[in-house]
Coordinates of C-alpha atoms and ligand atoms in Angstrom, one line a residue:
X121 CA 1.7 -20.9 0.7
X122 CA 3.9 -22.8 -1.7
X123 CA 6.9 -20.4 -1.4
X124 CA 8.1 -20.7 2.2
X125 CA 11.3 -21.1 4.1
X126 CA 11.4 -24.7 5.1
X127 CA 13.8 -24.4 8.1
X128 CA 13.8 -22.2 11.1
X129 CA 15.7 -18.9 11.0
X130 CA 15.9 -16.0 13.4
X131 CA 16.7 -12.3 13.4
X132 CA 17.7 -10.4 16.6
X133 CA 17.2 -6.6 16.7
X134 CA 15.0 -3.9 18.1
X135 CA 11.4 -4.6 17.2
X136 CA 8.6 -2.0 16.6
X137 CA 5.0 -3.0 15.6
X138 CA 1.4 -2.3 16.3
X139 CA -1.2 -4.9 17.3
X140 CA -4.1 -2.5 17.4
X141 CA -5.1 0.9 16.0
X142 CA -3.4 3.7 18.1
X143 CA -5.9 6.2 16.7
X144 CA -8.6 4.4 18.7
X145 CA -6.8 2.4 21.4
X146 CA -4.2 4.0 23.7
X147 CA -0.7 4.0 22.2
X148 CA 0.5 2.0 25.1
X149 CA -1.8 -0.8 24.2
X150 CA -1.4 -0.6 20.5
X151 CA 2.3 0.1 20.0
X152 CA 5.1 -2.3 21.0
X153 CA 8.8 -1.7 21.2
X154 CA 11.3 -4.3 22.2
X155 CA 14.8 -3.0 22.7
X156 CA 16.5 -6.4 22.3
X157 CA 14.0 -8.7 20.5
X158 CA 14.0 -11.8 18.3
X159 CA 11.7 -13.0 15.5
X160 CA 11.9 -16.7 14.6
X161 CA 10.5 -17.7 11.2
X162 CA 9.4 -21.2 10.2
X163 CA 7.6 -22.3 7.1
X164 CA 7.0 -18.7 6.1
X165 CA 5.4 -17.6 9.4
X166 CA 6.5 -16.2 12.7
X167 CA 7.1 -19.1 15.0
X168 CA 8.2 -16.9 18.0
X169 CA 8.5 -13.2 18.6
X170 CA 9.6 -11.5 21.8
X171 CA 12.4 -10.5 24.2
X172 CA 15.8 -12.0 23.2
X173 CA 16.4 -13.2 26.8
X174 CA 13.1 -15.2 26.7
X175 CA 13.4 -16.5 23.1
X176 CA 17.1 -17.3 22.7
X177 CA 17.3 -20.1 25.3
X178 CA 14.5 -21.9 23.5
X179 CA 16.4 -22.0 20.2
X180 CA 18.8 -24.8 19.4
X181 CA 22.4 -24.0 18.5
X182 CA 22.0 -24.8 14.9
X183 CA 19.5 -22.0 14.1
X184 CA 21.0 -19.2 12.0
X185 CA 20.5 -15.8 13.8
X186 CA 21.2 -12.5 12.1
X187 CA 22.0 -9.9 14.7
X188 CA 21.4 -6.2 14.1
X189 CA 21.6 -4.5 17.6
X190 CA 21.3 -1.0 16.2
X191 CA 18.6 -1.6 13.6
X192 CA 14.8 -1.7 14.0
X193 CA 12.6 -4.5 12.6
X194 CA 9.1 -3.4 11.6
X195 CA 6.4 -5.4 9.7
X196 CA 6.6 -5.4 6.0
X197 CA 5.0 -2.2 4.7
X198 CA 1.7 -2.1 2.8
X199 CA 1.2 0.2 -0.2
X200 CA -2.6 0.5 -0.5
X201 CA -2.7 2.3 -3.8
X202 CA -0.1 2.1 -6.6
X203 CA -0.1 1.7 -10.4
X204 CA 2.7 -0.6 -11.5
X205 CA 2.5 0.4 -15.2
X206 CA 3.2 4.0 -14.2
X207 CA 6.6 3.2 -12.6
X208 CA 8.3 4.2 -15.9
X209 CA 6.7 7.7 -15.9
X210 CA 7.5 8.5 -12.3
X211 CA 8.6 12.1 -11.8
X212 CA 7.0 13.6 -14.9
X213 CA 6.5 17.4 -15.1
X214 CA 2.8 18.1 -15.6
X215 CA -0.2 20.0 -14.6
X216 CA -3.1 18.7 -12.5
X217 CA -4.8 15.3 -12.5
X218 CA -6.8 15.4 -15.8
X219 CA -3.9 16.9 -17.8
X220 CA -1.4 14.4 -16.3
X221 CA -3.7 11.5 -17.2
X222 CA -4.1 12.6 -20.8
X223 CA -0.5 13.6 -21.4
X224 CA 1.5 11.3 -19.2
X225 CA -0.3 8.3 -17.8
X226 CA -2.5 7.2 -20.7
X227 CA 0.2 7.1 -23.3
X228 CA 2.4 5.0 -21.0
X229 CA -0.3 2.5 -20.2
X230 CA -1.0 1.9 -23.9
X231 CA 2.3 0.0 -24.1
X232 CA 1.0 -2.7 -21.8
X233 CA -0.8 -4.4 -24.6
X234 CA 2.6 -6.0 -25.2
X235 CA 3.1 -8.8 -22.7
X236 CA 6.9 -8.7 -22.9
X237 CA 6.8 -5.0 -21.9
X238 CA 4.4 -5.8 -19.0
X239 CA 6.7 -8.6 -17.8
X240 CA 9.7 -6.5 -17.6
X241 CA 8.0 -3.5 -15.9
X242 CA 6.3 -5.9 -13.4
X243 CA 9.7 -7.3 -12.5
X244 CA 11.5 -4.0 -11.9
X245 CA 8.4 -2.7 -10.1
X246 CA 8.4 -5.6 -7.6
X247 CA 12.2 -5.1 -7.2
X248 CA 11.5 -1.5 -6.4
X249 CA 8.8 -2.3 -3.8
X250 CA 11.1 -4.8 -2.0
X251 CA 14.1 -2.4 -2.2
X252 CA 11.8 0.0 -0.3
X253 CA 10.6 -2.4 2.3
X254 CA 7.1 -2.8 0.8
X255 CA 5.9 -6.4 0.9
X256 CA 2.3 -6.0 0.1
X257 CA 0.5 -3.7 -2.4
X258 CA -2.9 -3.1 -3.8
X259 CA -2.0 -2.5 -7.5
X260 CA -3.6 -1.1 -10.6
X261 CA -2.6 -2.9 -13.7
X262 CA -3.9 -1.5 -17.0
X263 CA -7.0 -2.3 -19.1
X264 CA -5.0 -5.2 -20.7
X265 CA -5.6 -8.7 -19.4
X266 CA -1.9 -9.4 -20.1
X267 CA -0.8 -6.7 -17.7
X268 CA -2.5 -8.5 -14.8
X269 CA -1.1 -11.9 -16.0
X270 CA 2.4 -10.4 -16.0
X271 CA 2.1 -8.9 -12.6
X272 CA 0.6 -12.0 -10.9
X273 CA 3.2 -14.2 -12.6
X274 CA 6.1 -12.1 -11.3
X275 CA 4.6 -11.8 -7.8
X276 CA 3.9 -15.5 -7.5
X277 CA 7.4 -16.3 -8.5
X278 CA 8.7 -14.2 -5.6
X279 CA 6.1 -15.6 -3.1
X280 CA 4.7 -12.2 -2.3
X281 CA 1.3 -11.2 -0.9
X282 CA -0.1 -8.9 -3.6
X283 CA -3.5 -7.7 -4.8
X284 CA -4.0 -6.5 -8.4
X285 CA -6.8 -6.0 -10.9
X286 CA -7.5 -5.3 -14.5
X287 CA -8.5 -1.7 -15.0
X288 CA -12.1 -1.3 -16.2
X289 CA -12.5 1.7 -18.5
X290 CA -14.9 2.0 -21.4
X291 CA -15.1 5.7 -22.1
X292 CA -13.3 9.1 -21.9
X293 CA -9.9 7.7 -22.8
X294 CA -7.9 6.9 -25.9
X295 CA -9.3 4.0 -28.0
X296 CA -6.3 1.8 -27.3
X297 CA -7.1 1.8 -23.6
X298 CA -10.8 1.1 -23.8
X299 CA -12.7 -2.1 -23.0
X300 CA -16.4 -2.6 -23.0
X301 CA -18.7 -3.5 -20.1
X302 CA -18.9 -7.0 -21.5
X303 CA -15.2 -7.6 -22.3
X304 CA -14.2 -6.0 -18.9
X305 CA -16.6 -8.3 -17.1
X306 CA -15.5 -11.5 -19.0
X307 CA -11.8 -10.8 -18.5
X308 CA -12.1 -9.9 -14.9
X309 CA -14.0 -13.1 -14.2
X310 CA -11.3 -15.1 -16.0
X311 CA -8.5 -13.4 -14.0
X312 CA -10.3 -13.9 -10.7
X313 CA -10.8 -17.6 -11.4
X314 CA -7.1 -17.9 -12.4
X315 CA -5.4 -15.9 -9.7
X316 CA -7.6 -15.0 -6.7
X317 CA -6.4 -17.1 -3.8
X318 CA -3.6 -18.6 -5.8
X319 CA -0.6 -18.7 -3.5
X320 CA -0.6 -15.3 -1.7
X321 CA -2.4 -13.4 -4.4
X322 CA -5.7 -11.7 -4.4
X323 CA -7.9 -9.8 -6.9
X324 CA -9.4 -6.4 -6.8
X325 CA -12.2 -5.3 -9.2
X326 CA -10.7 -2.1 -10.5
X327 CA -12.9 0.5 -12.3
X328 CA -10.4 3.3 -12.9
X329 CA -12.7 6.1 -11.7
X330 CA -16.2 7.3 -12.4
X331 CA -15.2 9.4 -15.4
X332 CA -13.9 6.4 -17.4
X333 CA -16.6 3.9 -16.8
X334 CA -20.2 4.0 -18.2
X335 CA -23.1 3.2 -15.8
X336 CA -23.3 -0.2 -17.5
X337 CA -19.7 -1.0 -16.6
X338 CA -20.0 0.2 -13.0
X339 CA -23.0 -2.0 -12.7
X340 CA -21.1 -5.0 -14.0
X341 CA -18.4 -4.2 -11.4
X342 CA -21.0 -4.3 -8.7
X343 CA -22.2 -7.7 -10.0
X344 CA -18.6 -9.0 -9.9
X345 CA -18.4 -8.0 -6.2
X346 CA -21.6 -10.0 -5.6
X347 CA -20.4 -13.0 -7.4
X348 CA -17.0 -13.1 -5.7
X349 CA -17.6 -12.2 -2.0
X350 CA -14.0 -11.9 -1.0
X351 CA -12.4 -9.9 -3.8
X352 CA -11.8 -6.2 -3.2
X353 CA -13.0 -3.0 -5.0
X354 CA -10.2 -0.5 -5.8
X355 CA -10.8 2.8 -7.4
X356 CA -10.2 6.6 -7.1
X357 CA -12.5 9.0 -5.3
X358 CA -12.7 12.8 -4.9
X359 CA -9.1 13.5 -5.8
X360 CA -9.3 16.8 -7.7
X361 CA -12.0 19.6 -7.9
X362 CA -12.1 19.5 -11.7
X363 CA -12.5 15.8 -11.7
X364 CA -15.4 16.1 -9.2
X365 CA -17.1 18.7 -11.4
X366 CA -16.8 16.4 -14.4
X367 CA -18.2 13.5 -12.5
X368 CA -21.3 15.7 -11.6
X369 CA -21.7 16.4 -15.3
X370 CA -21.5 12.6 -16.2
X371 CA -23.9 11.5 -13.4
X372 CA -26.3 14.4 -12.8
X373 CA -28.7 12.2 -11.0
X374 CA -26.3 11.1 -8.3
X375 CA -26.0 13.2 -5.1
X376 CA -22.2 13.4 -5.2
X377 CA -19.1 11.5 -6.3
X378 CA -19.4 8.7 -3.8
X379 CA -23.1 8.5 -4.6
X380 CA -22.1 7.3 -8.1
X381 CA -20.3 4.3 -6.7
X382 CA -23.0 3.7 -4.1
X383 CA -25.7 3.7 -6.9
X384 CA -23.7 0.8 -8.6
X385 CA -23.2 -1.3 -5.5
X386 CA -19.5 -0.4 -5.1
X387 CA -19.4 0.9 -1.6
X388 CA -18.8 -1.6 1.2
X389 CA -16.3 -3.1 3.6
X390 CA -14.2 -4.5 0.7
X391 CA -13.8 -1.2 -1.0
X392 CA -10.6 0.9 -1.1
X393 CA -11.0 4.4 -2.3
X394 CA -7.7 6.2 -3.2
X395 CA -7.3 9.9 -2.4
X396 CA -10.7 10.7 -0.9
X397 CA -9.5 14.3 -0.3
X398 CA -12.5 16.5 -1.1
X399 CA -15.2 14.6 0.7
X400 CA -18.5 16.2 1.9
X401 CA -19.7 15.4 5.4
X402 CA -22.3 13.0 3.8
X403 CA -19.6 11.2 1.9
X404 CA -17.4 10.8 5.0
X405 CA -20.4 9.5 7.0
X406 CA -21.4 7.1 4.2
X407 CA -17.9 5.7 4.0
X408 CA -17.9 5.2 7.7
X409 CA -21.3 3.5 7.7
X410 CA -20.2 1.1 5.0
X411 CA -16.9 0.4 6.8
X412 CA -15.0 1.3 3.6
X413 CA -11.3 2.0 3.5
X414 CA -9.4 5.0 2.1
X415 CA -5.8 5.3 0.8
X416 CA -4.0 8.5 1.9
X417 CA -1.6 9.3 -1.0
X418 CA 0.3 12.4 0.1
X419 CA 3.2 12.2 -2.4
X420 CA 0.8 12.2 -5.3
X421 CA -1.5 14.7 -3.7
X422 CA 1.4 17.2 -3.5
X423 CA 2.8 16.3 -6.9
X424 CA -0.5 16.9 -8.7
X425 CA -1.6 19.7 -6.4
X426 CA -4.7 17.7 -5.6
X427 CA -5.1 18.8 -2.0
X428 CA -4.6 17.9 1.7
X429 CA -6.2 14.7 3.0
X430 CA -8.1 15.3 6.2
X431 CA -6.8 12.5 8.5
X432 CA -8.6 13.7 11.6
X433 CA -12.0 13.7 9.8
X434 CA -11.3 10.2 8.5
X435 CA -10.4 9.1 12.1
X436 CA -13.6 10.8 13.5
X437 CA -15.7 8.8 11.0
X438 CA -13.8 5.7 11.9
X439 CA -12.6 5.1 8.4
X440 CA -10.0 2.5 7.9
X441 CA -7.1 4.5 6.5
X442 CA -4.0 3.2 4.7
X443 CA -1.1 4.7 2.9
X444 CA -0.6 4.8 -0.8
X445 CA 2.4 5.8 -2.9
X446 CA 0.2 6.3 -5.9
X447 CA 3.3 5.9 -8.2
X448 CA 3.5 7.2 -10.9
X449 CA 1.7 10.4 -9.9
X450 CA 3.4 9.9 -6.5
X451 CA 7.1 10.3 -7.0
X452 CA 8.6 7.5 -4.9
X453 CA 7.9 3.9 -4.1
X454 CA 9.3 4.6 -0.6
X455 CA 6.6 4.5 2.1
X456 CA 9.2 6.1 4.4
X457 CA 9.2 9.2 2.0
X458 CA 5.4 8.9 1.9
X459 CA 5.2 9.0 5.7
X460 CA 7.2 12.2 5.7
X461 CA 4.8 13.8 3.3
X462 CA 1.8 12.4 5.4
X463 CA 3.3 14.1 8.4
X464 CA 3.7 17.4 6.5
X465 CA 0.1 17.2 5.2
X466 CA -1.1 16.8 8.8
X467 CA 1.0 19.8 9.8
X468 CA -0.5 22.0 7.1
X469 CA -3.9 21.0 8.4
X470 CA -3.0 21.8 12.0
X471 CA -3.1 18.0 12.8
X472 CA -0.7 15.6 14.3
X473 CA 0.7 12.4 13.0
X474 CA 2.5 10.7 15.9
X475 CA 5.3 8.2 15.1
X476 CA 3.3 5.2 16.4
X477 CA 0.3 6.2 14.3
X478 CA 2.6 6.6 11.2
X479 CA 3.9 3.1 11.8
X480 CA 0.4 1.9 12.0
X481 CA -0.6 3.5 8.7
X482 CA 2.3 1.9 6.9
X483 CA 1.8 -1.6 8.3
X484 CA -1.3 -2.9 10.3
X485 CA -3.5 0.0 9.0
X486 CA -2.7 -1.0 5.5
X487 CA -3.3 -4.7 6.2
X488 CA -6.7 -3.8 7.7
X489 CA -7.7 -1.6 4.8
X490 CA -7.0 -4.6 2.5
X491 CA -8.8 -7.1 4.8
X492 CA -5.4 -8.9 5.5
X493 CA -5.0 -8.2 9.2
X494 CA -5.1 -11.9 10.0
X495 CA -2.2 -12.6 7.6
X496 CA 0.1 -9.6 7.8
X497 CA 0.7 -6.2 9.3
X498 CA 2.4 -7.0 12.6
X499 CA 5.1 -9.2 14.2
X500 CA 2.9 -11.8 15.8
X501 CA 3.2 -15.6 16.1
X502 CA 1.2 -17.3 13.3
X503 CA 1.2 -14.4 10.9
X504 CA 3.1 -14.5 7.6
X505 CA 6.7 -13.5 8.2
X506 CA 6.9 -10.4 6.1
X507 CA 9.2 -7.8 7.7
X508 CA 11.9 -5.2 7.2
X509 CA 15.2 -4.5 8.9
X510 CA 15.6 -0.8 9.0
X511 CA 19.0 1.0 9.5
X512 CA 18.5 4.2 11.4
X513 CA 21.9 5.5 10.4
X514 CA 21.9 4.8 6.7
X515 CA 21.9 8.4 5.3
X516 CA 24.3 11.2 5.8
X517 CA 21.6 13.4 7.4
X518 CA 20.7 10.6 9.8
X519 CA 24.4 10.2 10.7
X520 CA 24.8 14.0 11.2
X521 CA 22.2 14.1 13.9
X522 CA 24.1 14.4 17.2
X523 CA 21.2 14.4 19.6
X524 CA 20.3 10.8 20.6
X525 CA 16.6 10.0 20.2
X526 CA 14.8 10.3 23.5
X527 CA 12.7 7.1 23.1
X528 CA 11.5 4.5 20.6
X529 CA 9.0 6.9 19.0
X530 CA 11.6 9.4 18.3
X531 CA 14.0 6.8 17.0
X532 CA 11.2 5.7 14.5
X533 CA 10.4 9.3 13.7
X534 CA 13.9 10.1 12.5
X535 CA 13.6 7.1 10.1
X536 CA 10.3 8.4 8.8
X537 CA 11.6 12.0 8.5
X538 CA 15.0 11.3 7.0
X539 CA 14.8 7.8 5.6
X540 CA 14.4 6.3 2.2
X541 CA 15.4 3.0 0.5
X542 CA 19.0 3.4 1.9
X543 CA 17.5 2.6 5.3
X544 CA 16.1 -0.8 4.1
X545 CA 18.9 -3.2 5.1
X546 CA 16.7 -6.3 4.4
X547 CA 13.2 -7.1 3.3
X548 CA 12.0 -10.5 4.3
X549 CA 8.9 -12.0 2.6
X550 CA 7.4 -15.2 4.0
X551 CA 10.6 -15.8 5.9
X552 CA 12.9 -15.5 2.9
X553 CA 15.3 -12.6 2.3
X554 CA 13.8 -10.9 -0.7
X555 CA 16.1 -7.9 -0.7
X556 CA 19.4 -7.3 1.0
X557 CA 21.1 -4.0 0.7
X558 CA 24.6 -4.6 -0.3
X559 CA 27.5 -3.2 1.7
X560 CA 29.0 -1.7 -1.4
X561 CA 25.9 0.4 -2.0
X562 CA 26.0 2.1 1.4
X563 CA 27.8 5.4 1.2
X564 CA 30.9 5.6 3.5
Ligands
GUN779 N1 -7.7 9.0 -11.4 C1 -7.9 8.2 -12.4 N2 -6.8 7.5 -12.9 C2 -5.8 7.9 -12.1 C3 -4.4 7.6 -12.0 O1 -3.9 6.9 -12.8 N3 -3.7 8.3 -11.1 C4 -4.3 9.1 -10.2 N4 -3.5 9.7 -9.2 N5 -5.6 9.4 -10.2 C5 -6.3 8.9 -11.1
ZN780 ZN1 -4.0 6.3 -8.5

């Protein structure tokens, strides 16, 4: 990492984090809460994490310590599916997925042929992520090579751990947004060579979805995954019933939607499939057998009326599940808002999303889905020091609650249920303060 804090620095607060998957381990083993804890950062990593009474005596007098006794520090949140070029069209009124793509998303993406436009949207998007406590994201750019250049340049300057990819789309979209199997392959290779593994950046081969890529292009995406064994595959899957029907029409010889990706070598442990709502039993099982990951995108699923993700089925098939804002169909970059809608999705399905599980989805679960669990996702010595200081009393509704939380889980739950960017007091990336909520901005 070239962008690191060179000197030691500490934060003292309540700490909440997962070191294992509470869906599969007991919550007591997976979830950790420290009432008075300290994290010490050095050279961009956690140098010490634990109880204040144990850590403080080991620190010299000259180490700056920020003390937030009533706040909660959690790991930096991970948005496992988001489109940075769609930040400017967030909150659009529209019909379902295919209408929204044609009328809202595609026209906005055409503007990213202009590098200056891409630069400015990338900057404000990253600012938006940090304001919301998101320190890592798996990001769609557009079909334009310059859109990826703009994004990685902005992320590198801020020292962030980010993954992005040029969108591959060679049919069923406006001409201004089309590449070809050859140009998509060539540009993807150039971008991988230039950016993958540079600082904290990684690349994802990004065919938009089965409808906008020819079989030739999906095959070339499969060859890219073979040629570069540690890049990710990022695409959409089984989001909307009309989309699924259309995919059947385009690929009549494939068994189902996932079968299209399988036939082109795109299903594996490095694959992240956004939405994955309307999966057959075969598709669930196939994702599990290939150790693929899925991104649960409840804000977008509600906004476009796409459907209710089946978290219990995903758990039963041992899929790695992460959380995605899916901005711009999703209507907020806040993963706290996203957790609230994930909770309500589960309720509507008669399922539960316990607070520790929610924390896992937004942090270590996301890191695991992106193959980054050795680097980020929890507060552990040696990991990169990406974390968030959350204020549990930042919003009027939070302050109006007059029943104290019974335990750490309930304390977290009120943040997930009532919180948004106002709760993000600080976002720290690689040991540096990347966002600090100003006192003036906090309503009295
Ligand atoms: N499927 C194909 N492209 C998109 C997109 O941009 N957003 C969403 N939500 N689904 C898609
Ligand atoms: Zn999407």
